[in-house]
XYZ file of C-alpha atoms in Angstrom:
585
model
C 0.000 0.000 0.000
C 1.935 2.982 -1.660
C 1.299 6.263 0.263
C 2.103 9.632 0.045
C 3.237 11.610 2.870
C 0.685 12.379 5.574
C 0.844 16.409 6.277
C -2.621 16.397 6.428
C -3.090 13.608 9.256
C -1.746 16.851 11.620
C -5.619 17.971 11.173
C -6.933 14.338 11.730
C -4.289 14.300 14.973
C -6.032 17.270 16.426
C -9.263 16.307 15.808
C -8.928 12.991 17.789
C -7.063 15.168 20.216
C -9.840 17.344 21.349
C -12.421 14.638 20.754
C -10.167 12.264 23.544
C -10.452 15.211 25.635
C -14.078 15.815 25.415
C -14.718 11.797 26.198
C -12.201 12.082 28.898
C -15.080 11.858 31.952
C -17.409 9.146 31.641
C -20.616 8.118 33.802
C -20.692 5.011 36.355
C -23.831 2.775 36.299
C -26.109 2.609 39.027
C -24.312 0.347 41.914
C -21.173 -0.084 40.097
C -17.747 0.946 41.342
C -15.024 0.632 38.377
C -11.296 0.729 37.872
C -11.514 -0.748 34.513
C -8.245 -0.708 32.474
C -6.607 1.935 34.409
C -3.137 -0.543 35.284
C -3.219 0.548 38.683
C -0.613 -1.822 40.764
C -1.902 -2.967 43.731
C 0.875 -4.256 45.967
C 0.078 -3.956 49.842
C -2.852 -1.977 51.486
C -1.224 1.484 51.033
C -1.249 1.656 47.433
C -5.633 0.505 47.562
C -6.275 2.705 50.175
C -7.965 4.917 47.566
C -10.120 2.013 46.558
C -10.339 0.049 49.856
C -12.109 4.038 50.630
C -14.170 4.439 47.880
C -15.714 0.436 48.734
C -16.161 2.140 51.872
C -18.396 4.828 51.186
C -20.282 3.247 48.270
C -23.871 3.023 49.314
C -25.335 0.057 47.931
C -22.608 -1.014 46.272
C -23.390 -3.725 43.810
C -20.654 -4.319 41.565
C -16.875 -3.773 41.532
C -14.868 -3.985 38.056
C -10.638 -4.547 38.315
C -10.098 -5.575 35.278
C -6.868 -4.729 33.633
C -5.242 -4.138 37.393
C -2.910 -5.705 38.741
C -3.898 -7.081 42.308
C -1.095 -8.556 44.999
C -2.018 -10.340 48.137
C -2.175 -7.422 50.413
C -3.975 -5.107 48.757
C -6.970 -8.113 48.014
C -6.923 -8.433 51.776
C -7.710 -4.934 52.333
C -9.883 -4.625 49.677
C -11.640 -7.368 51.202
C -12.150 -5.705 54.457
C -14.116 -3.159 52.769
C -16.143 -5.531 50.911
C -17.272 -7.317 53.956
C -20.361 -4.969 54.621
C -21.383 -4.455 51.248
C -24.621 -6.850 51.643
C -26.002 -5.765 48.230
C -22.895 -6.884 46.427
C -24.004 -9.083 43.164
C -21.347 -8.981 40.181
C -17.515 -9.443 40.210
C -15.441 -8.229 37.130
C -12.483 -9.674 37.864
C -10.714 -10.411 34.548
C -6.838 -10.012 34.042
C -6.724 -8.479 37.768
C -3.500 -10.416 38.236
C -0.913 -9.474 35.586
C 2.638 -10.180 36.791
C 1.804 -11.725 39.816
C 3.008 -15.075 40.845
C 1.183 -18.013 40.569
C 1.072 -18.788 44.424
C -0.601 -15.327 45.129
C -3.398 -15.834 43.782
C -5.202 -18.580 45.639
C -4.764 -16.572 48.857
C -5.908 -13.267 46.946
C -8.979 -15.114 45.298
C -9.641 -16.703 49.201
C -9.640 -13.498 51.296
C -12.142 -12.075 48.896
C -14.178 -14.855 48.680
C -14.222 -14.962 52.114
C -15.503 -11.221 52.458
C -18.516 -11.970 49.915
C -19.537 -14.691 51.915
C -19.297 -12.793 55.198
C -21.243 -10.165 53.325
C -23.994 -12.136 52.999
C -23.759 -10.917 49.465
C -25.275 -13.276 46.463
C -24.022 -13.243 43.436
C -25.018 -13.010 40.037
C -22.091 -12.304 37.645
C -18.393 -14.062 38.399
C -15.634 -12.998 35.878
C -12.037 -14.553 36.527
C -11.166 -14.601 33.051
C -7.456 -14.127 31.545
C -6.044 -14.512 34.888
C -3.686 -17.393 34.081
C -3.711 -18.984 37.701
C -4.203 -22.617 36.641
C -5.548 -25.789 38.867
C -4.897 -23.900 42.366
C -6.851 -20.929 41.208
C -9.839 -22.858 40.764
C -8.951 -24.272 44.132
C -9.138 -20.284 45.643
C -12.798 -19.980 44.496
C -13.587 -23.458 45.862
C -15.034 -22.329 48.993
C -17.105 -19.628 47.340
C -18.651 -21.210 44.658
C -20.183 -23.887 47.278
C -21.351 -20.933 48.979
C -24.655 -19.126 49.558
C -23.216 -16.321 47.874
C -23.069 -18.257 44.674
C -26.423 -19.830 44.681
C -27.569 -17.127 42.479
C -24.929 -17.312 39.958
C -26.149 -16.777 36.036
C -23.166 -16.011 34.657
C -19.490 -17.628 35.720
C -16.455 -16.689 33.481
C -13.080 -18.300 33.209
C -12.254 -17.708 29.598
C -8.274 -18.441 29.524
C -7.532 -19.230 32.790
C -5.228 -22.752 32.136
C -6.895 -24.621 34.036
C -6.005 -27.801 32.609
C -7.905 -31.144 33.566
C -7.429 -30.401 36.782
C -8.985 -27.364 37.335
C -12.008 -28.822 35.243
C -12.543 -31.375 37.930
C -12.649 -29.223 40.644
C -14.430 -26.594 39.168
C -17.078 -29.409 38.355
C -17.096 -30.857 41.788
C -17.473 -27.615 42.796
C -20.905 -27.081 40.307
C -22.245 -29.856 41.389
C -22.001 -29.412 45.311
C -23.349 -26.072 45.009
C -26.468 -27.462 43.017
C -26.925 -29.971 45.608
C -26.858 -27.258 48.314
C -28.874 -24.869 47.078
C -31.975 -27.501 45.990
C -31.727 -28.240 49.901
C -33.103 -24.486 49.939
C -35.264 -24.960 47.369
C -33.360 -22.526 45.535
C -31.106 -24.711 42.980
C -28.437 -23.144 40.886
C -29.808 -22.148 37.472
C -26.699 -20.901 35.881
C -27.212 -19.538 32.498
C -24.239 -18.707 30.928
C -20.827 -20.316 31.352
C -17.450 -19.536 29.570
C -14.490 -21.523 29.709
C -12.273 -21.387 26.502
C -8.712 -21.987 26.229
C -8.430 -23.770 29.321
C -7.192 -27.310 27.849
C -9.687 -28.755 29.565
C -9.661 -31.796 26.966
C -12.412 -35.094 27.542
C -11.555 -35.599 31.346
C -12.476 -31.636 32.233
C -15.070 -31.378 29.591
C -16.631 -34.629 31.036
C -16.709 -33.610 34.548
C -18.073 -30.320 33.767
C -20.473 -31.857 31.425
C -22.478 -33.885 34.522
C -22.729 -30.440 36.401
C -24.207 -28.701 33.358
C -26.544 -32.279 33.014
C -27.340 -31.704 36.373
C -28.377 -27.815 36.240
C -30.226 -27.663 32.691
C -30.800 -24.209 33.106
C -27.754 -23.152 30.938
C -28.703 -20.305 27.900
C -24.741 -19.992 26.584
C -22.112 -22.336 26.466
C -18.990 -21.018 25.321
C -15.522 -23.971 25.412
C -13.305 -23.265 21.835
C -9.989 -24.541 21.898
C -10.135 -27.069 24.876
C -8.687 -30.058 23.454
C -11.694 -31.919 23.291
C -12.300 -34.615 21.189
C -14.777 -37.302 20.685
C -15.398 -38.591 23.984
C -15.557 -35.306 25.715
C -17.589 -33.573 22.976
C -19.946 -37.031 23.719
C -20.308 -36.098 27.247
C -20.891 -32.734 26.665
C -24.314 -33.469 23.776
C -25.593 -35.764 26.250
C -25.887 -32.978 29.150
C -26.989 -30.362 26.696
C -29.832 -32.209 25.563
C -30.900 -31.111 29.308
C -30.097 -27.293 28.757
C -33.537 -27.222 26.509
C -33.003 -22.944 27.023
C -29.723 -23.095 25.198
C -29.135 -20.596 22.969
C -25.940 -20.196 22.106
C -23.135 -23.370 22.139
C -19.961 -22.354 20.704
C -17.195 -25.482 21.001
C -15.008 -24.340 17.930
C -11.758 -25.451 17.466
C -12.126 -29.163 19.506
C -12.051 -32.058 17.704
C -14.870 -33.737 17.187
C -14.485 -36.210 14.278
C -17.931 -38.031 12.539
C -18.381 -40.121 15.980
C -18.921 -36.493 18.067
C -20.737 -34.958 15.168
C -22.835 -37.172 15.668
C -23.528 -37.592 18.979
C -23.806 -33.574 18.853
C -26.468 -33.509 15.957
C -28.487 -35.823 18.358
C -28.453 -33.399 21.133
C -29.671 -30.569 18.582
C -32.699 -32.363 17.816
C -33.774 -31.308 21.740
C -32.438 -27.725 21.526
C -35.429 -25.930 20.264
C -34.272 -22.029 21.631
C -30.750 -23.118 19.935
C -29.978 -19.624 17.711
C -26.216 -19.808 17.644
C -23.867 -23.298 16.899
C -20.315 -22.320 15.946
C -18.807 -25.753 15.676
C -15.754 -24.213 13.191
C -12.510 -25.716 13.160
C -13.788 -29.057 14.960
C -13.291 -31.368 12.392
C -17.024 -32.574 11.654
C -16.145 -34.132 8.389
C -19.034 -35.255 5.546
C -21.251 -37.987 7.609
C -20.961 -35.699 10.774
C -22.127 -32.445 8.937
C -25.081 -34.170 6.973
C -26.403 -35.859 10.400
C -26.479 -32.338 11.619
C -28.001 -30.925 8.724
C -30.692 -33.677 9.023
C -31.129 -32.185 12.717
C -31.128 -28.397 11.517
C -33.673 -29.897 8.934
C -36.221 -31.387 11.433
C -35.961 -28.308 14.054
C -34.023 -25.135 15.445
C -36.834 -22.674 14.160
C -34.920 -19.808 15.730
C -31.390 -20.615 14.334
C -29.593 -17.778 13.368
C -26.071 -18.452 12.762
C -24.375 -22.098 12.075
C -20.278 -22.076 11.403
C -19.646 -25.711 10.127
C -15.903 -24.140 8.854
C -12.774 -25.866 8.385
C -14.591 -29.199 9.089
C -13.207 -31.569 6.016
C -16.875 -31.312 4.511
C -17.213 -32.485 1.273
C -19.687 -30.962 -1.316
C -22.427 -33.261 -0.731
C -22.455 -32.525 2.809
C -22.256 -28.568 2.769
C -25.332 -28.888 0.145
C -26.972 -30.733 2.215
C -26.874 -28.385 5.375
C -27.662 -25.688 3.100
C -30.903 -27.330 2.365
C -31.062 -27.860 6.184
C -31.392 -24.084 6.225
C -33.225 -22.771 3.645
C -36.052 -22.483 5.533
C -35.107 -20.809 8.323
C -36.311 -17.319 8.125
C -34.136 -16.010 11.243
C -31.200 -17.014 9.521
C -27.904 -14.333 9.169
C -24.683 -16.230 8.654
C -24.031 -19.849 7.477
C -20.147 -20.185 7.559
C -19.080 -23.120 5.345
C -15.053 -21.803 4.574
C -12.365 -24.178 4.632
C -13.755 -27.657 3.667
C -13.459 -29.521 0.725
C -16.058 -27.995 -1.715
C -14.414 -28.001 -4.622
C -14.886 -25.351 -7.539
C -18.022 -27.031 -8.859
C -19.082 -27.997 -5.184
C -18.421 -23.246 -4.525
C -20.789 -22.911 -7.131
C -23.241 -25.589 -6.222
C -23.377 -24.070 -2.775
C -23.592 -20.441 -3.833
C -26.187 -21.303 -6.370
C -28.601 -22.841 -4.141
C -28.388 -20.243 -1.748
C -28.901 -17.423 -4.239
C -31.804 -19.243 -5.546
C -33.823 -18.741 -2.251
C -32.378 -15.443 -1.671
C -29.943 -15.887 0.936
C -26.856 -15.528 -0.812
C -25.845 -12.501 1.446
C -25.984 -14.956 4.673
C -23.069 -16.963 2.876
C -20.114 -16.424 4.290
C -16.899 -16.173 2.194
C -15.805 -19.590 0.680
C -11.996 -17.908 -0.081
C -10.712 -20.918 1.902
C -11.800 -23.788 0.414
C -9.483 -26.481 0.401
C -10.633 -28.157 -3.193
C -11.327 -31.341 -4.205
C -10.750 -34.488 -1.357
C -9.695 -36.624 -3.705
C -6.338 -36.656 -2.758
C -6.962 -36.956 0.790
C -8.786 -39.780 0.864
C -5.910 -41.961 1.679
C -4.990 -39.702 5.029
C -8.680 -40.037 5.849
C -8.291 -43.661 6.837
C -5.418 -42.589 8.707
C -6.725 -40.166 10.325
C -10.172 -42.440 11.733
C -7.382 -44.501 13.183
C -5.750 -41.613 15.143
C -8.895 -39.239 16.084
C -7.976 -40.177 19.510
C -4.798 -38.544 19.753
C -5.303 -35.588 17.160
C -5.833 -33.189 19.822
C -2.648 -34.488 22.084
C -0.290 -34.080 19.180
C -1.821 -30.514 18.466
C -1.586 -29.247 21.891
C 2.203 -30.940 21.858
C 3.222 -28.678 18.851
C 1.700 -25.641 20.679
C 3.849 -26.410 23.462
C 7.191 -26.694 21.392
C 6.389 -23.787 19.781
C 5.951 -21.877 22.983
C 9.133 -23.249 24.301
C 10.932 -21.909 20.744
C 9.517 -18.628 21.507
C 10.391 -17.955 24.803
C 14.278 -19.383 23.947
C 13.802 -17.272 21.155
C 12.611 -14.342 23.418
C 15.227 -15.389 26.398
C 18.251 -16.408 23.876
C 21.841 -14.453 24.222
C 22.394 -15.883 20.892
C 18.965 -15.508 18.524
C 19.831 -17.665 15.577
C 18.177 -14.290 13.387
C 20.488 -11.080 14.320
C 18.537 -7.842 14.472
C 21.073 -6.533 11.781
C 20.846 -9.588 9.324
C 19.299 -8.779 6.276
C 15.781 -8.593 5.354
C 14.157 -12.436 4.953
C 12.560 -12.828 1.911
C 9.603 -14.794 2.866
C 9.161 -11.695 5.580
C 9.167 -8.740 2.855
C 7.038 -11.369 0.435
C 4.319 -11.469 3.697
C 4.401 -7.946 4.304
C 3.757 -7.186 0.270
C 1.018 -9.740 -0.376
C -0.001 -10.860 3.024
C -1.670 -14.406 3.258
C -2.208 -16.373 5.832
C -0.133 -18.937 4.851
C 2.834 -16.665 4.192
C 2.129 -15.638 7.917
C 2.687 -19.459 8.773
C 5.561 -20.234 7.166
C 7.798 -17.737 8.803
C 7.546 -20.673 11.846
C 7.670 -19.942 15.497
C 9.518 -16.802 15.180
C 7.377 -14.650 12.978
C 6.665 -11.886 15.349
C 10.131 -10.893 15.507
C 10.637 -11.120 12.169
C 7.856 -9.191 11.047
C 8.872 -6.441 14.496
C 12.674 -6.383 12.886
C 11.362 -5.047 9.390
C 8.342 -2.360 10.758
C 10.450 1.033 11.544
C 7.871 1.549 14.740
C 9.014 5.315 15.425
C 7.422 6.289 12.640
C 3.159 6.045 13.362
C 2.068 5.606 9.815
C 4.329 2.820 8.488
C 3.445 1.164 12.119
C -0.556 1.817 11.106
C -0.267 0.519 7.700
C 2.006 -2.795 8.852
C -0.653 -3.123 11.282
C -3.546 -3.070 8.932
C -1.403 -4.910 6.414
C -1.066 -8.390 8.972
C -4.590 -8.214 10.275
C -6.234 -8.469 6.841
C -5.153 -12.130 7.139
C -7.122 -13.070 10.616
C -9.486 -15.866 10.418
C -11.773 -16.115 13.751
C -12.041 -19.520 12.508
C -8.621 -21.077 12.031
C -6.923 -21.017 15.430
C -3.487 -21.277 14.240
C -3.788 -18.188 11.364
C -5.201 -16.013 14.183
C -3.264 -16.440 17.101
C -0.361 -15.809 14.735
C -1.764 -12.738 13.604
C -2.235 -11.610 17.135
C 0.882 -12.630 18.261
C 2.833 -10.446 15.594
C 0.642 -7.973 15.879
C 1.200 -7.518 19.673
C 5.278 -7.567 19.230
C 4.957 -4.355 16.900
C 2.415 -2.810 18.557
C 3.983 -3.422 22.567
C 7.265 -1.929 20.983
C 5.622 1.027 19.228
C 3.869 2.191 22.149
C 7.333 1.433 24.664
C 9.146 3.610 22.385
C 9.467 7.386 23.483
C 9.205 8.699 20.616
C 5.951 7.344 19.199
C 3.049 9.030 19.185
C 0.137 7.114 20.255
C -2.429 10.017 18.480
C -0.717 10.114 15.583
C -1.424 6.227 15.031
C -4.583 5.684 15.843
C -5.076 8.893 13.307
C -3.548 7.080 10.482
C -5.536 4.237 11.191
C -8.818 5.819 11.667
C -7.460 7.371 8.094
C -6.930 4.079 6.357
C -9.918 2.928 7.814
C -12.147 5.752 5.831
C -13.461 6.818 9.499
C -11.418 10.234 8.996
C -10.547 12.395 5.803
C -7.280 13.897 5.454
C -5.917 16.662 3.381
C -4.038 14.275 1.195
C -5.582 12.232 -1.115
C -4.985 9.068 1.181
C -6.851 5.942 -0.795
C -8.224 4.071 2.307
C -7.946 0.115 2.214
C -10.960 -1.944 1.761
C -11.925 -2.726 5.588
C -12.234 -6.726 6.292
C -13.561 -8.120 9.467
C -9.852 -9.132 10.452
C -8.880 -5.529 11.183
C -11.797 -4.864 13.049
C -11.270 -8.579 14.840
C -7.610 -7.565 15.502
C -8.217 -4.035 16.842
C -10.756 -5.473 18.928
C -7.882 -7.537 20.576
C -5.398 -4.374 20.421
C -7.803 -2.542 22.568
C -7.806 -4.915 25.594
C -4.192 -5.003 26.132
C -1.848 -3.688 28.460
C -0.191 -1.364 25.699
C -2.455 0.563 24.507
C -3.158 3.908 25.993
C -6.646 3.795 27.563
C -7.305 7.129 26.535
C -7.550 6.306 23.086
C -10.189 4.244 23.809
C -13.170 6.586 23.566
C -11.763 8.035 20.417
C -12.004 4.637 18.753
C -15.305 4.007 20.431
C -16.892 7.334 18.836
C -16.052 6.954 15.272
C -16.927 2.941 15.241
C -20.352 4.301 16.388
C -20.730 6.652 13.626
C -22.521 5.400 10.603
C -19.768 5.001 7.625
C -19.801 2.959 4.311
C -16.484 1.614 4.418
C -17.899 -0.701 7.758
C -21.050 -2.345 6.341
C -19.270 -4.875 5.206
C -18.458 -6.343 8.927
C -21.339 -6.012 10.932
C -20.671 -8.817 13.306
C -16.934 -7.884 13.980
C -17.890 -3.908 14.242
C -20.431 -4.807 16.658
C -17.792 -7.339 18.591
C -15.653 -4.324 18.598
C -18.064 -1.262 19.987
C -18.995 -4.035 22.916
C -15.672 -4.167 23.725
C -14.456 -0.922 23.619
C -17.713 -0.061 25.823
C -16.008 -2.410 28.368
C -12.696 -1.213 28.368
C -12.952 2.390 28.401
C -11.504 4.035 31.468
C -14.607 4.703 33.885
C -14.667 7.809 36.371
């Protein structure tokens, strides 16, 4: 993307200047105290005295939010102390409240405040834990509490990437389950309705265990476990307690492995799930039988089914017709996601043709993907029936030797890559025609690579490099985006380190590129795909980025523009988010 020189972004710069300073004091909802995303490190009871006060003289206080603090053991206890009068307390916002804290603290952190909310007599609604990576003896802090009274009324528990391994699965289950039996004795049983637990590597033991809590409940609405490590038998255990969710509305398991045997045993549980409006079973390996007994399901019920990702599932043409038949009566219908099987060219147009022949052609998602004809996969199907088993061990092995290259890579005296060696050539072929498969060839150390060749003083080359990697994101494909992310976070985390970057004049550019802004030069903006609106979604949340550009962002996504029809869902993803993580006063 050739550009001219940007004098005229000075103009765009001061506009987001003053409009940053005009969003600079925002409201607090009714009962809600919040420190959201302002990095405050908490070490000892001096340095949340401010809080511990404000706890204090918060009338009805209802809520607390921490996320994107950083919370030590003394500084929970005092906080703690405060909230042990706060009787009306219902929802904790707890995510990434733990950032560069060891392991060991948090149990005792998570215990002294559970503690307090059960001394409160408070009952609780809303738990969020997520991206707090404490592991097995996390789960073990919030033992106690979730058998409690306090969590009797829980609808909504969150422990989105939290590693809890198996582990932490079981206990967390255990946990469930004791608390159901508890509160029936009070003729008050636990109805929880939403529950979140992806990225935990939970795999079929966890999932399992969890599964008889959630059979045990069946009051659950949203199920949310991608990228667990599940396969068959797990994802077995887990259709056979949802068919006694019958309020389930939204199951999202992509990325697990299901194979035809869990397809299967899934499409079963379907036929039961009347509310059912959103199935993302992407990336899960559903293959041709699996995603026609699913279709046959879809077929028969779901009346309110509004999106269905069947992606990167090793469907053959048959199969996606026939779940495209499945749907074409479903008048709530909005997206059917069928990228990354094995249509073919003939199968693309058989697909597109039907659904342009009832009028939903615009629900298609993009079929850019597809892999092409199976024929010459046929022979590594039969091996693969034989090793379905272990497909997800030997996946989550190669994650783990790539993390260890990383962080030798990271930690290394010697990198095998000098910073001054000369420009890769697969690197400047990526950065000139990205593709997600360029991306993934660079190997385990493509973020530095991609870091060594942005020049991240300069705020418009960083905006354009930026835009340039996240046109490649897939939601779907867990290896393409966490790639993405990953480089994208080495550029970005050094840009805004670096003195003399200027965190204005970026998010000018980009709002610039992005069409949101017009600029005295005659600056062609790029066609806007969901994966920059994905990635800046994930930009947003992170430690990096200065919080008060947050409310700049926020205001132009919320504007009406052209250039953003095209990625409704991700916009929307986006505006929720920033909503979230903008600083509160």
């Amino acid at each position: 993307m050739a550009l001219s020189t940007i004098s005229g972004i000075s103009m765009a710069t001061d506009i987001v200047a003053e409009l940053a300073d005009s969003l600079a004091k925002t409201g607090v909802e009714d009962g809600e105290l919040s420190y959201k995303g302002q990095g405050r490190k908490l070490d000892d009871a001096q340095s949340a005295g401010e809080i511990v006060k404000d706890i204090e003289e918060f009338e009805g206080l209802q809520a607390l939010r921490m996320e994107g603090n950083t919370v030590g053991v003394e500084a929970a206890q005092a906080i703690a102390k405060a909230l042990e009068t706060k009787s009306d307390f219902k929802r904790c916002y707890w995510s990434d409240m733990f950032t560069g804290r060891l392991r060991s603290e948090i149990p005792p952190a998570l215990n002294s405040l559970g503690d307090a909310l059960m001394l409160a007599g408070a009952r609780l609604t809303v738990l969020d834990l997520s991206d707090n990576a404490f592991g097995p003896d996390g789960v073990k802090g919030i033992e106690k509490l979730l058998k409690s009274t306090a969590c009797f009324t829980l609808q909504e528990l969150r422990l989105n990437n939290c590693g809890m391994g198996i582990g932490g699965g079981k206990i967390l289950a255990a946990s469930l389950i004791q608390c159901h039996k508890l509160s029936s004795e009070k003729n008050e049983p636990l109805s929880l309705k939403v529950f979140v637990a992806g990225r935990n590597r939970l795999e079929n033991d966890g999932a399992t265990a969890l599964a008889q809590a959630f059979q045990l409940m069946g009051s659950l609405e949203e199920v949310h476990m991608p990228q667990n490590g599940i396969n068959h038998p797990g994802v077995t255990a887990l259709a056979t307690a949802m068919q006694h969710n019958p309020g389930l509305r939204i199951l999202n398991l992509n990325d697990n492995t299901f194979t035809e045997k869990g397809a299967v045993a899934m499409a079963q549980a379907l036929k039961h799930l009347h509310s059912i409006q959103v199935i993302n079973f992407g990336d899960c390996l559903v293959r041709p039988e699996g995603a026609k007994a699913i279709a046959e399901s879809v077929s028969e019920g779901l009346p309110v089914l509004k999106e269905l990702n069947l992606s990167y599932g090793e469907i053959t043409a048959d199969a996606a017709l026939a779940v495209v038949e499945a749907v074409k009566n479903k008048d709530q219908l909005e997206k059917l996601d069928l990228n990354g099987n094995y249509l073919g060219e003939d199968g693309c147009k058989a697909v597109k043709d039907t659904m342009e022949g009832v009028n939903m052609i615009s629900l298609l998602g993009s079929l850019s993907d597809d892999e092409g004809d199976p024929e010459d996969d046929e022979d590594e199907d039969e091996e693969d029936n034989d090793e379905d088993d272990d497909e997800d061990e030997d996946d989550v092995d190669e994650e783990e030797i790539e993390e260890e290259e990383e962080e030798e890579d990271s930690s290394s005296n010697k990198p095998s890559t000098p910073v001054s060696a000369p420009r890769p050539p697969d690197v400047s072929s990526f950065l000139s025609f990205p593709s997600p498969d360029k991306l993934l060839k660079l190997g385990a150390k493509r973020a530095l690579l991609v870091q060594q060749q942005v020049d991240v003083t300069d705020a418009r080359k960083t905006a354009e490099a930026f835009l340039k990697i996240a046109s490649v994101y897939k939601e779907e494909n867990y290896d393409v985006k966490n790639a993405v992310l990953d480089t994208i976070d080495a550029i970005l985390s050094k840009a805004f380190s670096t003195p003399s970057f200027q965190g204005y004049s970026f998010v000018s550019v980009l709002l610039v590129l992005l069409g949101l802004i017009k600029s005295e030069d005659k600056i062609k903006p790029v066609v806007v795909v969901p994966g920059h609106l994905h990635a800046l979604e994930h930009v947003v949340r992170q430690d990096y980025f200065p919080k008060e550009n947050v409310a700049v962002l926020e205001a132009f996504m919320s504007r009406s523009n052209k250039s953003l029809e095209s990625c409704g869902n991700a916009r929307n993803g986006l505006q929720s988010t920033l909503q979230r993580v903008r600083p509160q006063s």
